[in-house]
Short mmCIF file of C-alpha atoms and ligand atoms in Angstrom, two decimals:
data_model
loop_
_atom_site.label_atom_id
_atom_site.label_comp_id
_atom_site.label_asym_id
_atom_site.label_seq_id
_atom_site.Cartn_x
_atom_site.Cartn_y
_atom_site.Cartn_z
CA UNK A 1 0.00 0.00 0.00
CA UNK A 2 2.90 2.31 -0.75
CA UNK A 3 1.75 5.24 -2.81
CA UNK A 4 -1.24 7.42 -2.02
CA UNK A 5 -3.55 6.28 -4.86
CA UNK A 6 -3.03 2.62 -3.98
CA UNK A 7 -3.55 3.41 -0.29
CA UNK A 8 -6.64 5.54 -0.80
CA UNK A 9 -8.21 2.83 -2.97
CA UNK A 10 -7.38 0.24 -0.31
CA UNK A 11 -8.83 2.49 2.38
CA UNK A 12 -12.13 3.21 0.59
CA UNK A 13 -12.42 -0.45 -0.35
CA UNK A 14 -11.95 -1.71 3.19
CA UNK A 15 -14.51 0.71 4.65
CA UNK A 16 -17.06 -0.91 2.35
CA UNK A 17 -15.89 -4.55 2.35
CA UNK A 18 -15.49 -4.71 6.14
CA UNK A 19 -18.89 -2.96 6.46
CA UNK A 20 -17.49 -0.19 8.66
CA UNK A 21 -18.80 3.02 7.10
CA UNK A 22 -21.05 4.01 4.20
CA UNK A 23 -20.00 7.12 2.29
CA UNK A 24 -23.09 7.25 0.07
CA UNK A 25 -24.87 9.96 2.08
CA UNK A 26 -26.11 12.86 -0.11
CA UNK A 27 -24.05 15.47 1.75
CA UNK A 28 -20.32 15.79 1.03
CA UNK A 29 -18.16 15.08 4.07
CA UNK A 30 -20.92 13.17 5.88
CA UNK A 31 -21.18 9.38 6.19
CA UNK A 32 -22.76 6.60 8.18
CA UNK A 33 -21.22 4.30 10.79
CA UNK A 34 -22.56 0.82 9.99
CA UNK A 35 -23.06 -1.60 12.91
CA UNK A 36 -19.56 -3.15 12.71
CA UNK A 37 -17.89 0.24 12.43
CA UNK A 38 -20.08 1.65 15.17
CA UNK A 39 -18.90 -1.05 17.58
CA UNK A 40 -15.23 -0.33 16.76
CA UNK A 41 -15.97 3.34 17.44
CA UNK A 42 -17.74 2.51 20.71
CA UNK A 43 -14.95 0.30 22.09
CA UNK A 44 -12.31 2.79 20.97
CA UNK A 45 -13.92 5.77 22.69
CA UNK A 46 -14.63 3.72 25.82
CA UNK A 47 -10.84 3.62 26.25
CA UNK A 48 -10.47 7.42 26.16
CA UNK A 49 -13.55 7.80 28.39
CA UNK A 50 -11.97 5.55 31.03
CA UNK A 51 -8.65 7.39 30.82
CA UNK A 52 -10.37 10.78 31.21
CA UNK A 53 -12.74 9.63 33.97
CA UNK A 54 -9.84 8.09 35.91
CA UNK A 55 -7.95 11.39 35.76
CA UNK A 56 -10.69 13.54 37.29
CA UNK A 57 -12.63 14.59 34.20
CA UNK A 58 -16.45 14.69 34.13
CA UNK A 59 -18.38 13.98 30.95
CA UNK A 60 -20.96 16.64 30.03
CA UNK A 61 -23.20 17.57 27.10
CA UNK A 62 -23.59 21.02 25.56
CA UNK A 63 -26.02 22.33 22.93
CA UNK A 64 -25.06 21.97 19.29
CA UNK A 65 -26.03 25.57 18.43
CA UNK A 66 -23.91 28.61 19.32
CA UNK A 67 -25.28 32.15 18.85
CA UNK A 68 -23.19 34.27 16.48
CA UNK A 69 -22.34 36.91 19.10
CA UNK A 70 -20.85 34.20 21.32
CA UNK A 71 -18.88 32.45 18.59
CA UNK A 72 -17.46 35.79 17.44
CA UNK A 73 -16.44 36.96 20.92
CA UNK A 74 -12.80 35.81 20.85
CA UNK A 75 -11.17 37.54 17.84
CA UNK A 76 -8.44 34.98 17.02
CA UNK A 77 -10.90 32.15 17.43
CA UNK A 78 -13.56 33.44 15.06
CA UNK A 79 -10.89 34.48 12.54
CA UNK A 80 -9.66 30.91 12.56
CA UNK A 81 -13.09 29.41 12.05
CA UNK A 82 -15.13 31.97 10.10
CA UNK A 83 -14.61 30.15 6.79
CA UNK A 84 -15.64 26.84 8.27
CA UNK A 85 -18.78 27.59 10.26
CA UNK A 86 -22.21 26.30 9.22
CA UNK A 87 -25.03 28.70 10.09
CA UNK A 88 -28.68 28.15 10.98
CA UNK A 89 -30.68 31.21 9.90
CA UNK A 90 -34.34 30.12 10.09
CA UNK A 91 -36.71 28.35 12.45
CA UNK A 92 -39.17 26.92 9.98
CA UNK A 93 -40.19 29.89 7.78
CA UNK A 94 -39.24 32.44 10.44
CA UNK A 95 -35.85 34.13 10.01
CA UNK A 96 -33.94 34.00 13.30
CA UNK A 97 -33.03 37.35 14.82
CA UNK A 98 -29.61 35.89 15.79
CA UNK A 99 -27.78 33.50 13.42
CA UNK A 100 -26.86 30.23 15.13
CA UNK A 101 -23.64 28.35 14.40
CA UNK A 102 -23.37 24.58 14.32
CA UNK A 103 -20.48 24.17 16.77
CA UNK A 104 -17.13 23.77 14.96
CA UNK A 105 -15.74 23.16 18.47
CA UNK A 106 -17.28 24.24 21.79
CA UNK A 107 -14.93 26.73 23.50
CA UNK A 108 -17.37 29.62 23.12
CA UNK A 109 -20.40 27.61 24.28
CA UNK A 110 -18.62 26.14 27.30
CA UNK A 111 -16.72 29.24 28.40
CA UNK A 112 -19.91 31.32 28.38
CA UNK A 113 -21.23 28.89 31.01
CA UNK A 114 -17.93 28.72 32.94
CA UNK A 115 -18.33 32.43 33.66
CA UNK A 116 -21.57 31.55 35.51
CA UNK A 117 -19.97 28.61 37.29
CA UNK A 118 -16.73 30.18 38.49
CA UNK A 119 -16.68 32.71 41.35
CA UNK A 120 -13.90 31.65 43.75
CA UNK A 121 -10.71 29.59 43.37
CA UNK A 122 -12.40 26.64 45.09
CA UNK A 123 -14.74 26.41 42.07
CA UNK A 124 -11.59 25.37 40.16
CA UNK A 125 -10.25 23.26 38.57
CA UNK A 126 -13.01 22.39 36.14
CA UNK A 127 -12.14 19.37 33.98
CA UNK A 128 -14.95 18.42 31.63
CA UNK A 129 -15.28 16.72 28.23
CA UNK A 130 -17.92 15.74 25.72
CA UNK A 131 -18.00 13.33 22.78
CA UNK A 132 -20.24 14.96 20.19
CA UNK A 133 -20.63 15.81 16.54
CA UNK A 134 -19.10 19.06 15.36
CA UNK A 135 -19.31 20.74 11.96
CA UNK A 136 -16.58 22.29 9.82
CA UNK A 137 -17.12 23.39 6.23
CA UNK A 138 -13.81 21.89 5.10
CA UNK A 139 -12.76 23.31 1.73
CA UNK A 140 -9.89 20.83 1.19
CA UNK A 141 -11.34 17.63 -0.24
CA UNK A 142 -13.14 15.56 2.35
CA UNK A 143 -12.24 11.92 3.15
CA UNK A 144 -14.18 9.38 5.21
CA UNK A 145 -13.26 9.50 8.93
CA UNK A 146 -10.23 11.63 8.03
CA UNK A 147 -11.54 14.99 6.86
CA UNK A 148 -15.24 15.23 7.58
CA UNK A 149 -17.66 18.10 7.42
CA UNK A 150 -19.71 16.50 10.16
CA UNK A 151 -17.08 15.26 12.62
CA UNK A 152 -19.24 12.65 14.30
CA UNK A 153 -16.92 11.59 17.08
CA UNK A 154 -15.31 14.74 18.39
CA UNK A 155 -13.99 14.24 21.93
CA UNK A 156 -13.27 17.71 23.28
CA UNK A 157 -11.95 18.24 26.82
CA UNK A 158 -11.94 21.69 28.39
CA UNK A 159 -10.28 22.64 31.68
CA UNK A 160 -10.03 25.78 33.81
CA UNK A 161 -7.45 26.33 36.57
CA UNK A 162 -6.59 28.91 39.24
CA UNK A 163 -2.87 29.05 38.39
CA UNK A 164 -0.69 29.07 35.29
CA UNK A 165 1.34 26.18 36.73
CA UNK A 166 -1.74 24.02 37.20
CA UNK A 167 -2.77 24.65 33.58
CA UNK A 168 0.76 23.70 32.47
CA UNK A 169 0.47 20.49 34.49
CA UNK A 170 -2.88 19.83 32.83
CA UNK A 171 -1.20 20.05 29.44
CA UNK A 172 1.26 17.38 30.64
CA UNK A 173 -1.60 15.20 31.90
CA UNK A 174 -3.46 15.54 28.60
CA UNK A 175 -0.33 14.50 26.68
CA UNK A 176 0.16 11.49 28.94
CA UNK A 177 -3.51 10.49 28.55
CA UNK A 178 -3.16 10.60 24.74
CA UNK A 179 0.07 8.60 24.93
CA UNK A 180 -1.68 5.88 26.94
CA UNK A 181 -4.64 6.00 24.53
CA UNK A 182 -2.56 5.60 21.37
CA UNK A 183 -0.24 3.04 23.04
CA UNK A 184 -3.31 0.97 23.97
CA UNK A 185 -4.35 1.05 20.30
CA UNK A 186 -0.80 0.44 19.03
CA UNK A 187 -0.89 3.66 16.99
CA UNK A 188 2.57 5.26 16.65
CA UNK A 189 2.99 9.02 17.00
CA UNK A 190 5.43 11.90 17.04
CA UNK A 191 4.61 14.72 19.47
CA UNK A 192 5.50 18.22 18.36
CA UNK A 193 4.78 21.78 19.36
CA UNK A 194 3.02 23.37 16.39
CA UNK A 195 4.67 26.53 15.02
CA UNK A 196 3.19 29.90 16.02
CA UNK A 197 1.53 30.27 12.61
CA UNK A 198 -0.25 26.95 12.87
CA UNK A 199 -1.53 26.86 16.46
CA UNK A 200 -5.21 26.53 17.40
CA UNK A 201 -7.08 29.86 16.93
CA UNK A 202 -7.02 31.61 20.34
CA UNK A 203 -4.41 29.35 21.93
CA UNK A 204 -1.07 30.34 23.48
CA UNK A 205 0.42 27.21 21.95
CA UNK A 206 -0.61 23.84 20.51
CA UNK A 207 1.01 20.44 21.05
CA UNK A 208 0.02 17.84 18.43
CA UNK A 209 0.27 14.08 17.93
CA UNK A 210 1.00 13.09 14.33
CA UNK A 211 1.04 9.56 12.98
CA UNK A 212 2.08 8.45 9.49
CA UNK A 213 -0.32 6.68 7.14
CA UNK A 214 0.84 3.87 4.79
CA UNK A 215 1.15 6.36 1.93
CA UNK A 216 3.77 8.21 3.95
CA UNK A 217 1.70 11.29 4.73
CA UNK A 218 1.46 12.63 8.28
CA UNK A 219 -1.93 12.70 9.96
CA UNK A 220 -2.73 14.92 12.94
CA UNK A 221 -4.56 12.56 15.32
CA UNK A 222 -4.71 14.66 18.50
CA UNK A 223 -4.09 18.18 19.70
CA UNK A 224 -3.57 19.74 23.12
CA UNK A 225 -3.93 23.50 23.48
CA UNK A 226 -2.77 25.83 26.23
CA UNK A 227 -5.29 28.68 26.01
CA UNK A 228 -3.64 30.78 28.73
CA UNK A 229 -6.10 33.50 29.75
CA UNK A 230 -7.11 34.44 26.20
CA UNK A 231 -10.62 33.05 26.45
CA UNK A 232 -11.13 33.72 30.16
CA UNK A 233 -10.45 37.45 29.61
CA UNK A 234 -12.89 37.52 26.69
CA UNK A 235 -15.54 35.51 28.56
CA UNK A 236 -14.75 37.11 31.94
CA UNK A 237 -14.14 33.82 33.74
CA UNK A 238 -12.93 35.60 36.87
CA UNK A 239 -12.31 34.04 40.28
CA UNK A 240 -11.39 35.32 43.74
CA UNK A 241 -7.91 34.09 44.67
CA UNK A 242 -7.06 32.70 48.14
CA UNK A 243 -5.70 36.17 49.05
CA UNK A 244 -8.95 37.86 48.03
CA UNK A 245 -7.64 39.27 44.72
CA UNK A 246 -9.29 38.72 41.34
CA UNK A 247 -7.75 36.75 38.48
CA UNK A 248 -8.79 35.24 35.14
CA UNK A 249 -8.88 31.43 34.88
CA UNK A 250 -6.01 29.59 33.10
CA UNK A 251 -7.42 27.20 30.50
CA UNK A 252 -6.58 24.23 28.30
CA UNK A 253 -8.50 22.11 25.80
CA UNK A 254 -7.63 18.91 23.93
CA UNK A 255 -9.35 17.00 21.19
CA UNK A 256 -9.44 13.83 19.09
CA UNK A 257 -11.89 12.71 16.46
CA UNK A 258 -12.92 9.94 14.06
CA UNK A 259 -9.34 10.09 12.76
CA UNK A 260 -8.45 7.67 15.54
CA UNK A 261 -10.75 5.09 13.91
CA UNK A 262 -9.21 5.87 10.51
CA UNK A 263 -5.76 5.31 12.04
CA UNK A 264 -6.65 1.91 13.50
CA UNK A 265 -7.90 0.83 10.07
CA UNK A 266 -5.06 2.30 8.04
CA UNK A 267 -2.11 1.53 10.27
CA UNK A 268 -2.91 -2.02 11.35
CA UNK A 269 -4.59 -3.20 8.14
CA UNK A 270 -2.88 -5.32 5.46
CA UNK A 271 -3.63 -6.36 1.87
CA UNK A 272 -6.22 -8.83 3.15
CA UNK A 273 -8.16 -6.21 5.14
CA UNK A 274 -8.51 -5.08 8.74
CA UNK A 275 -6.38 -6.32 11.60
CA UNK A 276 -8.15 -5.12 14.74
CA UNK A 277 -6.52 -4.66 18.14
CA UNK A 278 -8.48 -7.14 20.31
CA UNK A 279 -9.52 -4.37 22.67
CA UNK A 280 -11.68 -2.68 19.99
CA UNK A 281 -12.67 -5.78 17.96
CA UNK A 282 -16.47 -6.25 17.79
CA UNK A 283 -15.74 -9.99 17.53
CA UNK A 284 -12.51 -11.04 19.25
CA UNK A 285 -12.86 -14.77 18.53
CA UNK A 286 -14.92 -16.31 15.74
CA UNK A 287 -15.69 -20.04 15.94
CA UNK A 288 -15.99 -21.76 12.55
CA UNK A 289 -17.42 -25.29 12.78
CA UNK A 290 -16.12 -27.45 9.89
CA UNK A 291 -19.29 -29.32 9.04
CA UNK A 292 -19.00 -32.72 7.36
CA UNK A 293 -21.95 -34.76 6.19
CA UNK A 294 -23.41 -36.83 8.97
CA UNK A 295 -21.33 -35.18 11.66
CA UNK A 296 -23.08 -31.83 11.81
CA UNK A 297 -24.34 -32.21 15.38
CA UNK A 298 -21.01 -33.47 16.73
CA UNK A 299 -19.23 -30.35 15.43
CA UNK A 300 -21.97 -27.83 16.22
CA UNK A 301 -22.31 -29.12 19.79
CA UNK A 302 -18.59 -28.82 20.35
CA UNK A 303 -18.69 -25.30 18.89
CA UNK A 304 -21.46 -24.35 21.31
CA UNK A 305 -19.53 -25.88 24.21
CA UNK A 306 -16.46 -23.83 23.39
CA UNK A 307 -18.65 -20.73 22.93
CA UNK A 308 -20.03 -21.22 26.44
CA UNK A 309 -16.53 -21.53 27.86
CA UNK A 310 -15.45 -18.24 26.28
CA UNK A 311 -18.50 -16.02 26.09
CA UNK A 312 -18.18 -14.41 29.53
CA UNK A 313 -14.65 -13.26 28.92
CA UNK A 314 -14.54 -12.49 25.19
CA UNK A 315 -16.72 -11.20 22.38
CA UNK A 316 -17.07 -14.57 20.63
CA UNK A 317 -19.30 -15.56 17.72
CA UNK A 318 -20.15 -18.91 16.06
CA UNK A 319 -20.36 -18.65 12.30
CA UNK A 320 -22.79 -21.46 11.52
CA UNK A 321 -23.81 -20.14 8.11
CA UNK A 322 -24.34 -22.85 5.55
CA UNK A 323 -21.45 -21.78 3.29
CA UNK A 324 -17.96 -23.14 2.57
CA UNK A 325 -15.43 -22.65 5.42
CA UNK A 326 -13.07 -20.85 3.02
CA UNK A 327 -15.75 -18.17 2.45
CA UNK A 328 -16.13 -17.79 6.19
CA UNK A 329 -12.36 -17.52 6.74
CA UNK A 330 -12.17 -14.83 4.07
CA UNK A 331 -15.05 -12.80 5.55
CA UNK A 332 -13.56 -12.73 9.05
CA UNK A 333 -10.05 -12.00 7.79
CA UNK A 334 -11.40 -8.95 5.94
CA UNK A 335 -13.14 -7.85 9.13
CA UNK A 336 -9.92 -8.18 11.08
CA UNK A 337 -11.19 -10.63 13.73
CA UNK A 338 -8.00 -11.24 15.76
CA UNK A 339 -8.50 -14.95 16.48
CA UNK A 340 -10.35 -17.77 14.73
CA UNK A 341 -11.15 -21.22 16.16
CA UNK A 342 -11.74 -24.03 13.66
CA UNK A 343 -13.53 -27.12 14.89
CA UNK A 344 -13.60 -30.36 12.83
CA UNK A 345 -14.45 -33.97 13.65
CA UNK A 346 -10.75 -35.05 13.68
CA UNK A 347 -9.86 -32.28 16.14
CA UNK A 348 -12.71 -33.32 18.38
CA UNK A 349 -11.55 -36.93 18.31
CA UNK A 350 -7.99 -35.91 19.23
CA UNK A 351 -9.21 -33.36 21.79
CA UNK A 352 -7.41 -30.67 19.82
CA UNK A 353 -8.48 -27.22 18.71
CA UNK A 354 -7.12 -25.36 15.67
CA UNK A 355 -6.46 -21.66 16.14
CA UNK A 356 -5.73 -19.04 13.48
CA UNK A 357 -4.30 -15.61 14.35
CA UNK A 358 -5.16 -12.83 11.92
CA UNK A 359 -1.98 -10.76 12.38
CA UNK A 360 0.52 -13.41 11.31
CA UNK A 361 -2.06 -15.56 9.44
CA UNK A 362 -0.57 -18.61 11.13
CA UNK A 363 -2.58 -21.67 12.13
CA UNK A 364 -1.66 -23.83 15.12
CA UNK A 365 -3.21 -26.56 17.26
CA UNK A 366 -3.69 -26.65 21.01
CA UNK A 367 -5.00 -29.21 23.46
CA UNK A 368 -8.61 -28.47 24.30
CA UNK A 369 -7.67 -28.18 27.97
CA UNK A 370 -5.22 -25.37 27.18
CA UNK A 371 -7.71 -23.26 25.27
CA UNK A 372 -8.36 -20.40 27.76
CA UNK A 373 -4.67 -19.97 28.58
CA UNK A 374 -3.59 -20.00 24.94
CA UNK A 375 -6.30 -17.55 23.93
CA UNK A 376 -5.34 -15.06 26.64
CA UNK A 377 -1.66 -15.28 25.72
CA UNK A 378 -2.29 -15.14 21.99
CA UNK A 379 -4.57 -12.09 22.13
CA UNK A 380 -1.95 -10.24 24.22
CA UNK A 381 0.74 -11.33 21.81
CA UNK A 382 -1.30 -10.12 18.84
CA UNK A 383 -1.60 -6.66 20.41
CA UNK A 384 2.14 -6.50 21.14
CA UNK A 385 2.96 -7.75 17.66
CA UNK A 386 0.79 -5.30 15.69
CA UNK A 387 1.99 -2.43 17.91
CA UNK A 388 5.65 -3.36 17.25
CA UNK A 389 5.01 -3.68 13.53
CA UNK A 390 3.29 -0.29 13.46
CA UNK A 391 6.17 1.41 15.32
CA UNK A 392 8.74 -0.27 13.07
CA UNK A 393 6.96 1.05 9.95
CA UNK A 394 6.67 4.46 11.61
CA UNK A 395 10.39 4.62 12.46
CA UNK A 396 11.22 3.58 8.88
CA UNK A 397 9.26 6.62 7.70
CA UNK A 398 11.36 9.00 9.79
CA UNK A 399 14.46 10.48 8.14
CA UNK A 400 16.91 12.52 10.20
CA UNK A 401 19.12 14.78 8.07
CA UNK A 402 21.78 16.98 9.54
CA UNK A 403 21.06 20.24 7.75
CA UNK A 404 18.50 22.14 5.72
CA UNK A 405 19.23 20.48 2.39
CA UNK A 406 16.01 21.58 0.63
CA UNK A 407 16.71 19.50 -2.49
CA UNK A 408 17.21 16.36 -0.45
CA UNK A 409 14.09 17.11 1.63
CA UNK A 410 11.97 17.66 -1.48
CA UNK A 411 13.35 14.50 -3.02
CA UNK A 412 12.49 12.37 0.02
CA UNK A 413 9.05 13.96 0.40
CA UNK A 414 8.23 13.35 -3.24
CA UNK A 415 9.27 9.69 -3.03
CA UNK A 416 8.83 7.90 0.29
CA UNK A 417 7.44 10.92 2.13
CA UNK A 418 7.23 10.30 5.90
CA UNK A 419 8.57 12.83 8.42
CA UNK A 420 11.89 14.60 7.93
CA UNK A 421 13.75 15.82 11.02
CA UNK A 422 16.37 18.56 10.77
CA UNK A 423 18.24 19.90 13.81
CA UNK A 424 16.27 22.72 15.44
CA UNK A 425 17.56 26.11 14.37
CA UNK A 426 15.84 29.35 15.38
CA UNK A 427 16.99 31.25 12.28
CA UNK A 428 15.26 29.04 9.73
CA UNK A 429 12.20 28.27 11.90
CA UNK A 430 9.60 30.46 10.18
CA UNK A 431 6.70 30.26 7.74
CA UNK A 432 9.06 30.75 4.75
CA UNK A 433 10.56 27.36 5.57
CA UNK A 434 7.30 25.73 4.39
CA UNK A 435 7.71 27.38 0.98
CA UNK A 436 11.37 26.36 0.80
CA UNK A 437 10.63 22.70 1.45
CA UNK A 438 7.17 22.72 -0.22
CA UNK A 439 5.72 20.85 2.77
CA UNK A 440 4.18 21.42 6.20
CA UNK A 441 6.23 22.25 9.28
CA UNK A 442 4.73 19.97 11.95
CA UNK A 443 6.69 21.90 14.58
CA UNK A 444 9.53 21.45 17.05
CA UNK A 445 9.98 17.98 18.45
CA UNK A 446 12.22 15.84 20.64
CA UNK A 447 13.43 12.66 18.94
CA UNK A 448 15.88 10.21 20.53
CA UNK A 449 17.06 12.95 22.88
CA UNK A 450 17.65 15.70 20.34
CA UNK A 451 15.59 18.72 19.30
CA UNK A 452 14.42 18.90 15.68
CA UNK A 453 12.13 20.69 13.27
CA UNK A 454 9.68 18.10 11.87
CA UNK A 455 8.66 18.44 8.21
CA UNK A 456 6.09 16.35 6.31
CA UNK A 457 3.45 16.14 3.61
CA UNK A 458 0.23 16.00 5.56
CA UNK A 459 -3.44 15.10 5.16
N1 5CA B 1 -12.51 17.95 9.49
C1 5CA B 1 -12.05 17.06 10.38
N2 5CA B 1 -12.42 15.75 10.30
C2 5CA B 1 -11.97 14.85 11.20
N3 5CA B 1 -11.18 15.16 12.24
C3 5CA B 1 -10.79 16.44 12.37
C4 5CA B 1 -11.20 17.45 11.46
N4 5CA B 1 -10.66 18.64 11.87
C5 5CA B 1 -9.94 18.37 12.98
N5 5CA B 1 -10.00 17.06 13.29
C6 5CA B 1 -9.39 16.38 14.42
O1 5CA B 1 -9.89 17.00 15.61
C7 5CA B 1 -8.79 17.28 16.49
C8 5CA B 1 -9.14 18.50 17.36
O2 5CA B 1 -9.42 19.59 16.50
S1 5CA B 1 -8.61 20.91 16.77
O3 5CA B 1 -9.19 21.92 15.92
O4 5CA B 1 -7.22 20.64 16.55
N6 5CA B 1 -8.78 21.28 18.32
C9 5CA B 1 -9.95 21.72 18.83
O5 5CA B 1 -10.94 21.83 18.16
C10 5CA B 1 -9.88 22.10 20.29
N7 5CA B 1 -11.15 22.65 20.68
C11 5CA B 1 -9.50 20.92 21.13
S2 5CA B 1 -10.89 20.11 21.64
C12 5CA B 1 -7.61 17.50 15.55
O6 5CA B 1 -6.40 17.20 16.20
C13 5CA B 1 -7.87 16.50 14.43
O7 5CA B 1 -7.31 15.24 14.77
#
């Protein structure tokens, strides 16, 4: 899946063949999560929910609509989004006296309310998040789960603190939460501080997680923003300090979207189809009874027995369709089911069970009595294996060069692409550098102990 056309064909194909997502909705940039894809999405976002809940965040839910005067309150912010906002102008036939925005992100909705909630320092910190749909009228071409106009799974966390230091620590916590999240999914990443000219509108600075897709292009999969007091001054989120003075809250926000699902598909998949990390697989183990004439019951009963042994601990499914086993194997391999159990009369006689692991495509036999142990070990091993493979591919896409050799950079980015790292150098670190290298400056990054400028072709 080297070059981008081949990859993008593979990607569109797999969304359809694995029945994840249907792009045929009559609005550009909008699509439908089909049942299998919806389950992957649900298990994936359960992980981030648990990580956020365990680190003192509360899940909330805000209105979709934001009145124009609110959205436009913070100058930088509205400048950054004015070309992307969808507007509601009528209620039925009645023109609205105030235009309403479909939230592109919810800073202005949430911070309006924080002003009402925050009076004294003991009302802080506030650490809330929501997982909602947001809307951005993307003018670059849209791509399923990657560049949407309706971003259906937008996890946005928003925090407010009584000191600058606490907000800085929150940035660190957010970065560590995202590291745990992507490590749990086996998605590799490079963390960089976005350049001044590419930070989030209204932020002091932005830290971003970028991964690399099989076509070599970098994909921003998470962002963490230190908002300083920019929004709290505009929205007057003022609190009484312990010494009785007044101060503006110090804020952060951090977001991920459906791109995480796109990354799981793109980074772990192979020519055959999906390879799902067990933790997000709708079916973790599929049981395929090998039915021979006259021995149907023997095999089906054994399949049911094994199902009963596993069903409390795993998401397991018996495929008892009346079709050839080879067809079944193919279907589940496309859907990325991590582990397959094949049951035939000979196995039953020898008290053996045949297992097939999707990541290495290898088949092996175990004693029936060993089944639970072997499954546990194999599923863990699959996760470790696909994570190592993903990081290996990622590292292979990173090229460190020791100076700003623009010809060499352009050459690499036109062939293999990936991320180029050049030693950090204040003089050259400006917007003109993007023109020189004809690529995006991801930002400043630490890599193997040194400081670099990261450069890449991006989505
Ligand atoms: N059009 C889009 N389709 C899919 N995902 C997107 C789109 N635009 C942005 N994202 C993802 O959403 C993440 C958060 O978006 S953002 O603009 O960077 N940050 C915010 O909106 C902040 N309010 C943090 S919650 C990005 O890192 C990116 O991974």
